[in-house]
Amino acid sequence: MIWTFTPNPALDITWQAPDQTRGQVHRITEYSQRPGGKGLNVSRVLDQLGVPSHATGFLGGATGRVIASLMKEMTTLVTPEWVEVPFQTRRSIAMIDDTATVYNESGHTLDPDSWKQMADLLGSHLNADDLLVVSGSLPGSSTFEVLEPVLRRVRQIGCRIILDTSGPSLVECAAWADVLKPNHLELLDATGASSIEEGARALIEQGPSWVCVSRGEEGMDLFSRESHWHAEAGVVLQGNPTGAGDACVASLARSLAQAGDDLESKIPTAIAEAVATSAAAVTMPVAGEIDLPLREELLSRISPVRLS
């Protein structure tokens, strides 16, 4: 079973208000809201791929209740396992006219007991053949130190872990991960490397089996200890790239959950499916959704290349 853990979920709110002028009153012409946070987006994409998952994260207050309700309404294969906290879950508000202006609340810094509850939840539910995806930012001023005990507990069970994070946490978490999924800018920034391969190799030396590096229109590179593969969609798609990384992680989770012990032989299929799924998210208006027919069309044309 695949589990997704979103440390800092959000209620994503979109307001359409044409001809916005700073300092003026505006009428909202369209309004929408959906569950936000990278791990929840991963579960939603898995749901569209027909893959069951369990979704967990910290939820609190009226906003948290809305997120929980929306996840039930919008998915059929996602089982919720929330940890309740005594704070209002954050919001992310996008104001749209001919451009998008986004306001992200940072979320509340959680006390140690909340993190212990999460470690206990995962520790009591996960089995050795399960897979955990940890994706997104940490709430408030939290640092890697609060996440490490959770990862240690999961590691003791024997679960595989996919981490999608950035900044110092990318390096700090590397030893706990089976798969890391930075984009190329995050990789270079976190490692201080002068090339993508140098940065990926530095992370692999700490323990991960795969480092998958997304490069936008230039495709994707997947590094293991034995090889370096590259694949790209072969077409430039116009749209919203916000959810492409989450779609990629969902695809990697699906591949890893099906891979068994022979990960190396699964790389060509895994990177092809990750590129196709990621590209199929670009044409959708919001993160957490993919164009399934487009995914299948792209997948039939993608030919991964081994570079080393």
Coordinates of N, CA and C in Angstrom, one line a residue, residues 1-116:
M1 N 0.8 -1.2 0.0 CA 0.0 0.0 0.0 C 0.9 1.3 0.0
I2 N 0.4 2.3 -0.7 CA 1.1 3.5 -0.8 C 0.5 4.5 0.3
W3 N 1.3 5.1 1.1 CA 0.9 6.1 2.0 C 1.5 7.5 1.6
T4 N 0.7 8.5 1.7 CA 1.3 9.9 1.5 C 1.1 10.7 2.8
F5 N 2.2 11.4 3.1 CA 2.2 12.2 4.3 C 2.5 13.7 3.8
T6 N 1.5 14.5 4.1 CA 1.7 16.0 3.8 C 1.9 16.7 5.1
P7 N 3.1 17.1 5.5 CA 3.3 17.8 6.7 C 2.6 19.1 6.9
N8 N 2.4 19.8 5.7 CA 1.8 21.2 5.8 C 0.7 21.4 4.8
P9 N -0.4 20.6 4.9 CA -1.5 20.8 3.9 C -2.1 22.2 3.9
A10 N -2.9 22.4 2.9 CA -3.5 23.8 2.8 C -4.8 23.6 2.1
L11 N -5.7 24.5 2.4 CA -6.9 24.7 1.6 C -6.6 25.7 0.5
D12 N -6.6 25.2 -0.8 CA -6.3 26.0 -1.9 C -7.6 26.7 -2.4
I13 N -7.6 28.0 -2.3 CA -8.7 28.8 -2.7 C -8.4 29.7 -3.9
T14 N -9.2 29.7 -4.9 CA -9.0 30.5 -6.1 C -10.1 31.5 -6.3
W15 N -9.8 32.7 -6.4 CA -10.8 33.8 -6.6 C -10.5 34.4 -8.0
Q16 N -11.5 34.4 -8.8 CA -11.5 35.1 -10.1 C -12.0 36.5 -9.9
A17 N -11.2 37.5 -10.1 CA -11.7 38.9 -10.0 C -11.0 39.7 -11.1
P18 N -11.7 40.0 -12.2 CA -11.2 40.7 -13.3 C -10.8 42.2 -13.0
D19 N -9.8 42.7 -13.7 CA -9.3 44.1 -13.6 C -9.0 44.5 -12.2
Q20 N -8.2 43.8 -11.5 CA -7.8 44.1 -10.2 C -6.9 45.3 -10.1
T21 N -7.2 46.2 -9.1 CA -6.4 47.4 -8.9 C -6.1 47.5 -7.4
R22 N -4.9 47.6 -7.1 CA -4.5 47.6 -5.7 C -5.2 48.8 -4.9
G23 N -5.7 48.4 -3.7 CA -6.4 49.4 -2.9 C -7.8 49.6 -3.2
Q24 N -8.4 48.8 -4.2 CA -9.8 49.0 -4.5 C -10.6 47.7 -4.1
V25 N -11.9 47.9 -4.0 CA -12.8 46.8 -3.7 C -13.2 46.0 -5.0
H26 N -13.1 44.7 -5.0 CA -13.4 43.9 -6.2 C -14.4 42.9 -5.9
R27 N -15.2 42.6 -6.9 CA -16.3 41.5 -6.8 C -15.7 40.2 -7.4
I28 N -15.8 39.2 -6.6 CA -15.4 37.9 -7.0 C -16.4 37.3 -7.9
T29 N -15.9 36.9 -9.2 CA -16.9 36.4 -10.2 C -16.9 34.9 -10.2
E30 N -15.8 34.2 -9.8 CA -15.8 32.8 -9.6 C -15.0 32.4 -8.4
Y31 N -15.4 31.3 -7.8 CA -14.7 30.9 -6.5 C -14.6 29.3 -6.6
S32 N -13.4 28.8 -6.2 CA -13.3 27.4 -6.1 C -12.3 27.1 -4.9
Q33 N -12.4 25.9 -4.4 CA -11.5 25.5 -3.3 C -11.3 24.0 -3.5
R34 N -10.1 23.5 -3.1 CA -9.7 22.1 -3.2 C -8.7 21.8 -2.2
P35 N -8.4 20.5 -1.9 CA -7.4 20.2 -1.0 C -6.0 20.5 -1.6
G36 N -5.1 21.1 -0.8 CA -3.8 21.5 -1.3 C -2.7 20.9 -0.4
G37 N -1.5 20.9 -0.9 CA -0.4 20.3 -0.3 C 0.1 19.2 -1.2
K38 N 1.4 19.1 -1.3 CA 2.0 18.2 -2.3 C 1.6 16.7 -2.1
G39 N 1.6 16.2 -0.9 CA 1.3 14.8 -0.6 C -0.2 14.5 -1.0
L40 N -1.1 15.5 -0.7 CA -2.5 15.3 -1.1 C -2.6 15.3 -2.6
N41 N -1.9 16.1 -3.3 CA -1.9 16.1 -4.7 C -1.4 14.7 -5.3
V42 N -0.4 14.2 -4.6 CA 0.1 12.8 -5.0 C -1.0 11.8 -4.9
S43 N -1.7 11.8 -3.8 CA -2.8 10.8 -3.6 C -3.9 11.0 -4.6
R44 N -4.2 12.3 -4.9 CA -5.3 12.6 -5.9 C -4.9 12.0 -7.3
V45 N -3.6 12.2 -7.7 CA -3.1 11.7 -9.0 C -3.2 10.1 -8.9
L46 N -2.7 9.5 -7.9 CA -2.8 8.1 -7.7 C -4.2 7.6 -7.9
D47 N -5.2 8.3 -7.3 CA -6.6 8.0 -7.4 C -7.0 8.0 -8.9
Q48 N -6.6 8.9 -9.7 CA -6.9 9.0 -11.1 C -6.2 7.9 -11.9
L49 N -5.1 7.4 -11.4 CA -4.4 6.3 -12.0 C -4.9 4.9 -11.6
G50 N -5.9 4.9 -10.8 CA -6.5 3.7 -10.3 C -5.7 3.0 -9.2
V51 N -4.9 3.8 -8.5 CA -4.0 3.2 -7.4 C -4.5 3.6 -6.1
P52 N -4.9 2.7 -5.2 CA -5.3 3.1 -3.8 C -4.2 3.7 -3.0
S53 N -4.5 4.6 -2.1 CA -3.5 5.1 -1.2 C -4.2 5.5 0.1
H54 N -3.4 5.6 1.1 CA -3.8 6.2 2.4 C -3.1 7.6 2.5
A55 N -3.9 8.6 2.8 CA -3.4 10.0 2.9 C -3.4 10.4 4.4
T56 N -2.3 10.9 4.8 CA -2.2 11.5 6.2 C -1.6 12.8 6.2
G57 N -1.8 13.6 7.3 CA -1.2 14.9 7.4 C -1.8 15.5 8.7
F58 N -1.4 16.7 9.0 CA -1.9 17.4 10.2 C -3.1 18.3 9.8
L59 N -4.3 18.1 10.3 CA -5.4 19.0 10.0 C -6.0 19.5 11.3
G60 N -6.5 20.8 11.2 CA -7.1 21.4 12.4 C -8.1 22.5 12.0
G61 N -9.1 22.7 12.9 CA -10.0 23.8 12.7 C -11.0 23.5 11.5
A62 N -11.7 24.6 11.2 CA -12.7 24.5 10.2 C -12.1 24.3 8.8
T63 N -10.9 24.9 8.6 CA -10.2 24.7 7.3 C -9.8 23.2 7.2
G64 N -9.3 22.6 8.2 CA -9.0 21.2 8.2 C -10.2 20.3 7.9
R65 N -11.3 20.7 8.5 CA -12.5 19.9 8.2 C -13.0 20.0 6.8
V66 N -12.8 21.1 6.2 CA -13.1 21.3 4.8 C -12.2 20.4 3.9
I67 N -10.9 20.4 4.2 CA -10.0 19.6 3.4 C -10.4 18.1 3.5
A68 N -10.7 17.7 4.7 CA -11.0 16.3 4.9 C -12.3 15.9 4.1
S69 N -13.3 16.8 4.1 CA -14.5 16.6 3.4 C -14.3 16.6 1.9
L70 N -13.5 17.5 1.4 CA -13.2 17.6 0.0 C -12.4 16.4 -0.5
M71 N -11.5 15.9 0.3 CA -10.8 14.7 -0.1 C -11.7 13.5 -0.3
K72 N -12.7 13.4 0.6 CA -13.7 12.3 0.4 C -14.6 12.5 -0.8
E73 N -14.9 13.8 -1.1 CA -15.8 14.0 -2.3 C -15.0 13.8 -3.6
M74 N -13.8 14.1 -3.6 CA -13.0 14.2 -4.9 C -12.3 12.9 -5.3
T75 N -12.2 11.9 -4.3 CA -11.5 10.7 -4.6 C -12.3 9.5 -4.2
T76 N -12.0 8.4 -4.8 CA -12.7 7.1 -4.4 C -11.8 6.1 -3.9
L77 N -10.4 6.2 -4.1 CA -9.5 5.2 -3.7 C -8.5 5.7 -2.6
V78 N -8.8 6.8 -2.0 CA -8.0 7.4 -0.9 C -8.6 7.2 0.4
T79 N -7.9 6.6 1.3 CA -8.3 6.4 2.7 C -7.7 7.4 3.6
P80 N -8.4 8.3 4.3 CA -7.8 9.3 5.1 C -7.4 8.8 6.5
E81 N -6.3 9.3 7.0 CA -5.8 8.9 8.3 C -5.2 10.2 8.9
W82 N -6.0 11.1 9.3 CA -5.5 12.4 9.7 C -5.0 12.4 11.2
V83 N -4.0 13.3 11.5 CA -3.7 13.6 12.9 C -4.2 15.0 13.1
E84 N -5.2 15.1 14.1 CA -5.8 16.4 14.4 C -4.8 17.3 15.3
V85 N -4.8 18.5 15.0 CA -4.0 19.5 15.8 C -4.8 20.7 16.2
P86 N -4.4 21.4 17.3 CA -5.3 22.5 17.8 C -5.0 23.8 17.1
F87 N -4.8 23.7 15.8 CA -4.6 25.0 15.0 C -5.4 24.9 13.8
Q88 N -5.7 26.0 13.2 CA -6.4 26.1 12.0 C -5.4 25.8 10.8
T89 N -5.8 24.8 10.0 CA -4.9 24.5 8.8 C -4.8 25.7 7.9
R90 N -3.7 25.9 7.3 CA -3.4 27.1 6.6 C -4.2 27.1 5.3
R91 N -4.2 28.3 4.6 CA -4.8 28.5 3.3 C -3.8 29.0 2.3
S92 N -4.1 28.7 1.1 CA -3.3 29.3 0.0 C -4.4 29.9 -0.9
I93 N -4.3 31.3 -1.1 CA -5.3 32.0 -1.9 C -4.7 32.6 -3.2
A94 N -5.3 32.2 -4.3 CA -4.8 32.7 -5.6 C -5.9 33.6 -6.1
M95 N -5.4 34.9 -6.4 CA -6.3 35.9 -7.0 C -6.0 36.0 -8.5
I96 N -7.0 35.7 -9.3 CA -6.8 35.6 -10.7 C -7.5 36.7 -11.5
D97 N -6.7 37.5 -12.3 CA -7.3 38.3 -13.4 C -6.6 37.8 -14.7
D98 N -5.8 38.7 -15.3 CA -5.0 38.2 -16.4 C -3.7 37.6 -15.9
T99 N -3.4 37.7 -14.6 CA -2.3 37.1 -14.0 C -2.7 36.4 -12.7
A100 N -1.8 35.7 -12.1 CA -2.1 35.1 -10.8 C -1.3 35.6 -9.7
T101 N -1.9 36.1 -8.6 CA -1.2 36.5 -7.4 C -1.6 35.5 -6.3
V102 N -0.6 34.9 -5.7 CA -0.8 33.9 -4.7 C -0.3 34.3 -3.3
Y103 N -1.2 34.1 -2.3 CA -0.8 34.3 -0.9 C -0.8 33.0 -0.2
N104 N 0.3 32.6 0.3 CA 0.5 31.3 1.0 C 0.7 31.6 2.5
E105 N -0.3 31.1 3.3 CA 0.0 31.1 4.8 C 1.1 30.0 5.1
S106 N 1.9 30.3 6.1 CA 3.0 29.4 6.4 C 2.6 28.2 7.2
G107 N 1.5 28.2 7.9 CA 1.1 27.1 8.8 C 1.7 27.3 10.2
H108 N 1.1 26.7 11.2 CA 1.6 26.8 12.5 C 2.7 25.8 12.8
T109 N 3.7 26.2 13.6 CA 4.7 25.3 14.1 C 4.1 24.4 15.1
L110 N 4.2 23.1 14.9 CA 3.6 22.1 15.7 C 4.4 21.7 16.9
D111 N 3.8 21.3 18.0 CA 4.5 20.8 19.2 C 5.0 19.4 19.0
P112 N 6.0 19.0 19.8 CA 6.5 17.6 19.7 C 5.5 16.5 19.8
D113 N 4.4 16.7 20.5 CA 3.4 15.7 20.7 C 2.7 15.4 19.4
S114 N 2.5 16.4 18.6 CA 1.8 16.2 17.3 C 2.7 15.3 16.4
W115 N 4.0 15.6 16.4 CA 4.9 14.8 15.6 C 5.0 13.4 16.1
K116 N 4.9 13.2 17.4 CA 4.9 11.9 18.0 C 3.7 11.1 17.6

